Coordinates of N, CA, C and O in Angstrom, one line a residue:
H1 N 0.8 -1.0 0.1 CA -0.1 -0.1 -0.2 C 0.9 1.2 -0.3 O 1.7 1.8 0.7
T2 N 0.7 2.1 -1.2 CA 1.7 2.9 -1.4 C 0.6 4.6 -1.1 O -0.1 4.6 -1.2
Y3 N 1.6 4.8 -0.1 CA 0.3 6.7 0.7 C 1.3 7.6 -0.8 O 2.9 7.9 -1.1
T4 N 0.1 8.9 -0.6 CA 0.9 10.1 -1.6 C 1.5 10.5 -0.3 O 1.5 10.3 1.1
K5 N 1.6 12.1 -0.7 CA 2.7 12.6 0.3 C 1.7 13.3 1.2 O 1.5 13.3 2.5
E6 N 0.0 13.7 1.2 CA -0.4 13.9 1.3 C -1.4 12.8 2.4 O -1.7 12.8 3.6
G7 N -1.7 11.7 2.3 CA -1.5 10.7 2.7 C -0.6 10.7 3.7 O -1.3 9.8 5.3
L8 N 0.5 10.3 3.6 CA 1.8 10.9 4.4 C 1.7 11.7 6.3 O 1.6 11.3 6.9
L9 N 1.4 12.2 5.2 CA 0.9 13.5 6.3 C -0.3 13.5 7.2 O 0.0 13.8 8.1
T10 N -1.0 12.9 6.9 CA -1.9 12.6 7.4 C -2.3 11.1 8.4 O -2.3 11.6 9.5
K11 N -1.0 10.4 8.0 CA -0.9 9.2 8.8 C 0.1 10.1 9.5 O -0.3 9.4 11.4
L12 N 1.3 11.3 9.7 CA 1.5 11.3 10.9 C 0.6 12.1 11.6 O 1.8 11.8 12.6
N13 N 0.5 12.9 11.3 CA -0.7 13.5 12.0 C -1.9 12.9 13.3 O -1.3 13.6 14.3
E14 N -2.1 11.8 12.4 CA -2.6 10.6 13.8 C -1.5 10.4 14.1 O -1.7 9.6 15.6
F15 N -0.7 9.9 13.9 CA 0.0 9.1 14.9 C 0.6 10.4 15.9 O 0.8 9.9 17.6
F16 N 0.6 11.7 16.0 CA 1.4 12.5 16.7 C 0.9 12.4 17.7 O 0.9 13.1 19.1
G17 N -1.6 12.3 16.9 CA -2.1 12.9 18.7 C -2.8 12.3 19.0 O -2.8 12.2 19.9
V18 N -1.7 11.0 18.6 CA -2.1 9.4 19.3 C -1.1 8.8 20.1 O -1.2 8.9 21.9
L19 N 0.1 10.1 20.4 CA 1.1 10.3 21.1 C 1.0 10.6 22.6 O 0.1 11.3 22.9
K20 N 1.9 9.6 23.9 CA 1.1 9.9 25.1 C 2.3 11.5 25.9 O 2.4 11.7 25.0
E21 N 1.7 11.6 26.8 CA 2.4 13.2 27.3 C 3.5 12.8 28.1 O 4.8 13.0 27.5
D22 N 3.9 10.7 28.1 CA 4.9 10.4 28.4 C 6.0 10.1 27.3 O 7.5 9.4 27.4
T23 N 5.7 10.1 26.1 CA 6.8 10.0 24.7 C 7.3 10.7 24.8 O 7.8 11.0 25.3
K24 N 8.8 9.3 24.9 CA 9.7 10.6 24.4 C 9.9 11.9 23.5 O 9.5 11.4 22.8
L25 N 11.0 12.6 24.3 CA 11.5 14.0 23.3 C 11.6 13.3 22.0 O 11.0 14.3 20.7
D26 N 12.9 13.2 22.2 CA 12.5 12.4 20.8 C 11.9 12.2 19.5 O 11.9 12.7 18.5
G27 N 11.5 10.8 19.9 CA 10.7 10.1 19.6 C 9.3 11.7 18.6 O 9.1 11.8 17.5
K28 N 8.4 12.5 19.6 CA 8.1 13.3 19.6 C 8.3 14.3 18.2 O 7.8 14.8 17.5
Q29 N 9.7 14.7 18.1 CA 10.5 15.6 17.6 C 10.7 15.1 16.3 O 10.5 15.7 15.4
Y30 N 10.7 13.5 16.1 CA 11.4 13.3 15.1 C 9.3 13.0 14.2 O 9.7 13.7 12.8
A31 N 8.8 12.6 15.2 CA 7.6 13.2 14.2 C 7.3 14.3 13.8 O 6.4 14.5 11.9
Q32 N 7.3 15.3 14.4 CA 7.4 16.7 14.2 C 7.4 17.1 13.4 O 7.6 17.3 12.3
F33 N 9.0 16.5 12.7 CA 10.3 17.0 11.6 C 9.4 16.6 11.0 O 9.3 17.1 9.0
L34 N 8.7 15.4 10.7 CA 8.8 13.5 9.2 C 7.5 15.2 9.2 O 6.5 15.3 7.9
I35 N 6.4 15.9 9.8 CA 4.8 16.2 9.5 C 5.8 17.8 8.5 O 5.1 18.0 8.3
D36 N 6.1 18.6 9.2 CA 6.7 19.8 8.9 C 7.4 19.6 7.3 O 6.8 20.0 6.4
E37 N 8.3 18.4 7.3 CA 8.3 18.4 5.9 C 8.1 17.5 4.9 O 8.0 18.2 3.9
F38 N 7.3 16.5 5.3 CA 5.8 16.5 5.1 C 5.0 17.6 3.9 O 3.8 17.5 3.0
G39 N 5.3 18.6 4.8 CA 4.1 19.3 5.1 C 4.6 20.3 3.9 O 4.4 21.8 2.6
L40 N 6.1 20.3 3.0 CA 6.9 21.4 2.4 C 5.9 20.7 0.4 O 6.0 19.9 0.3
E41 N 6.2 21.4 0.4 CA 5.8 21.6 -1.3 C 7.0 20.3 -2.1 O 6.5 19.5 -2.9
Q42 N 8.2 20.8 -1.7 CA 9.2 20.0 -2.3 C 9.6 19.2 -1.0 O 11.0 19.6 -0.8
P43 N 9.4 17.9 0.0 CA 10.4 17.6 1.4 C 11.6 17.4 0.6 O 11.8 16.7 -0.5
R44 N 12.5 17.5 1.7 CA 13.8 17.1 1.1 C 14.0 15.6 1.3 O 14.3 14.7 2.4
I45 N 13.3 14.5 0.7 CA 13.9 13.5 0.4 C 15.0 13.1 1.2 O 15.4 12.1 2.4
F46 N 16.4 13.4 1.3 CA 18.1 13.2 2.0 C 17.5 12.9 3.4 O 18.1 12.0 4.5
L47 N 16.8 14.1 3.8 CA 16.7 14.5 5.4 C 16.0 13.6 5.9 O 16.6 13.2 6.9
I48 N 14.7 12.7 4.3 CA 13.4 12.5 5.1 C 14.6 10.3 5.3 O 14.2 10.2 6.6
E49 N 14.9 10.2 4.5 CA 15.9 8.8 4.6 C 17.1 9.1 6.2 O 17.2 7.7 6.3
T50 N 17.4 9.8 6.6 CA 18.6 10.6 6.8 C 17.2 10.3 8.1 O 17.8 9.8 9.5
I51 N 16.4 10.6 9.0 CA 15.9 10.4 10.0 C 14.5 9.4 10.3 O 15.2 9.1 11.2
V52 N 14.1 8.9 8.9 CA 12.5 8.1 8.8 C 13.4 6.7 9.8 O 12.9 6.1 10.8
Q53 N 15.0 6.2 10.3 CA 15.9 5.4 10.2 C 15.4 5.3 12.8 O 14.8 4.8 13.5
S54 N 16.2 7.3 12.8 CA 16.2 7.4 13.5 C 14.1 7.7 14.5 O 14.4 6.6 16.2
F55 N 13.5 7.8 13.7 CA 12.5 8.0 13.8 C 11.5 6.4 14.6 O 11.3 6.3 15.4
K56 N 11.8 5.4 13.5 CA 11.4 4.6 14.2 C 12.2 3.7 15.6 O 11.4 3.0 15.9
E57 N 13.4 4.1 15.2 CA 14.4 3.3 16.2 C 13.6 4.1 17.6 O 13.8 3.3 18.5
A58 N 13.3 5.4 16.8 CA 12.8 6.5 18.6 C 11.5 4.8 19.7 O 11.3 5.6 21.1
F59 N 11.0 4.7 18.9 CA 9.7 3.6 20.0 C 9.9 2.3 19.9 O 8.7 1.6 20.1
I60 N 10.8 1.8 19.3 CA 10.9 0.6 19.3 C 10.8 0.0 21.6 O 11.6 1.1 22.5
G61 N 10.5 -0.7 22.1 CA 10.2 -0.2 23.4 C 8.3 -0.2 23.3 O 9.0 -0.7 25.0
T62 N 7.9 0.3 22.8 CA 7.1 1.2 23.2 C 5.0 0.7 22.8 O 5.7 -0.1 22.2
S63 N 4.7 1.3 23.2 CA 3.0 0.6 22.8 C 2.9 0.9 21.4 O 1.9 1.1 21.2
D64 N 3.9 2.1 21.3 CA 3.5 3.0 19.8 C 4.9 3.3 18.7 O 4.9 2.5 17.1
E65 N 5.4 1.5 18.9 CA 6.7 0.9 18.3 C 6.0 0.8 16.6 O 5.6 0.4 15.5
L66 N 4.8 -0.7 17.1 CA 3.7 -0.8 15.5 C 3.4 -0.1 15.0 O 3.8 -0.2 13.1
L67 N 2.8 1.2 14.9 CA 2.7 2.4 14.4 C 3.5 2.8 14.0 O 3.7 3.7 12.5
A68 N 4.3 2.9 14.3 CA 5.4 3.7 14.0 C 6.8 3.5 13.2 O 7.0 3.4 11.4
R69 N 6.8 1.1 13.5 CA 7.0 0.4 12.3 C 6.7 0.8 10.5 O 6.9 1.0 9.6
E70 N 5.5 0.9 10.3 CA 4.4 0.1 9.8 C 4.4 2.4 9.2 O 4.7 2.5 7.8
L71 N 4.3 2.9 10.6 CA 4.9 4.2 9.4 C 5.6 4.8 8.4 O 6.6 4.9 6.9
A72 N 6.6 4.3 9.3 CA 8.6 4.6 8.8 C 8.5 3.2 7.1 O 8.5 3.8 6.3
L73 N 7.8 2.0 7.8 CA 7.9 1.2 5.7 C 7.4 1.8 4.8 O 7.3 2.1 3.3
N74 N 5.7 2.7 5.2 CA 5.2 3.6 4.3 C 6.2 4.3 3.7 O 6.6 4.6 2.9
I75 N 6.4 5.2 4.7 CA 7.2 6.6 4.6 C 9.2 5.6 3.1 O 8.7 6.2 2.2
W76 N 9.0 4.5 3.5 CA 9.9 3.5 2.7 C 10.2 2.9 1.8 O 10.1 3.8 0.4
N77 N 8.6 3.2 1.5 CA 8.2 3.1 -0.3 C 7.9 4.2 -1.0 O 7.5 3.9 -2.0
Y78 N 6.7 5.2 0.3 CA 7.3 7.2 -0.9 C 8.5 7.1 -1.4 O 8.5 7.6 -2.5
V79 N 9.3 7.4 -0.3 CA 10.0 7.3 -1.5 C 11.2 6.5 -2.1 O 11.5 7.4 -3.2
D80 N 11.2 5.4 -2.0 CA 11.7 4.6 -3.2 C 10.7 5.3 -4.8 O 11.2 4.9 -5.6
T81 N 9.2 5.1 -4.6 CA 8.5 5.7 -5.5 C 9.4 7.0 -6.3 O 9.4 7.3 -7.5
L82 N 9.1 7.7 -5.7 CA 9.9 8.6 -6.3 C 11.5 8.6 -6.1 O 11.6 9.1 -7.8
K83 N 11.7 7.6 -6.3 CA 13.5 7.9 -6.6 C 13.2 7.4 -8.4 O 14.1 7.5 -9.1
M84 N 12.1 6.0 -8.3 CA 11.8 5.4 -9.3 C 11.6 6.3 -10.5 O 11.3 5.7 -12.0
N85 N 10.4 8.1 -10.0 CA 10.6 8.0 -10.9 C 11.0 9.9 -11.2 O 10.7 10.5 -12.1
E86 N 12.5 9.1 -11.5 CA 13.7 11.0 -11.3 C 13.5 10.8 -12.5 O 14.1 9.9 -13.2

């Protein structure tokens, strides 16, 4: 299932909205960075590639891990699609 940029932005915003008060700050900041980046007309793919692994790792061992993994996979798929179309 491949998302559009807008679809990913929606999913990221939903994810950010369900994060708990005690979610580690780095996880929240990675999520916010991805939201900001996907909100740009031309997201900087090289930055997204750099951050998405750290985003996923920030949620390992938390109740949000599965959602973060799924989001990271969807982001990678989106990036791969963009690269094929270059």
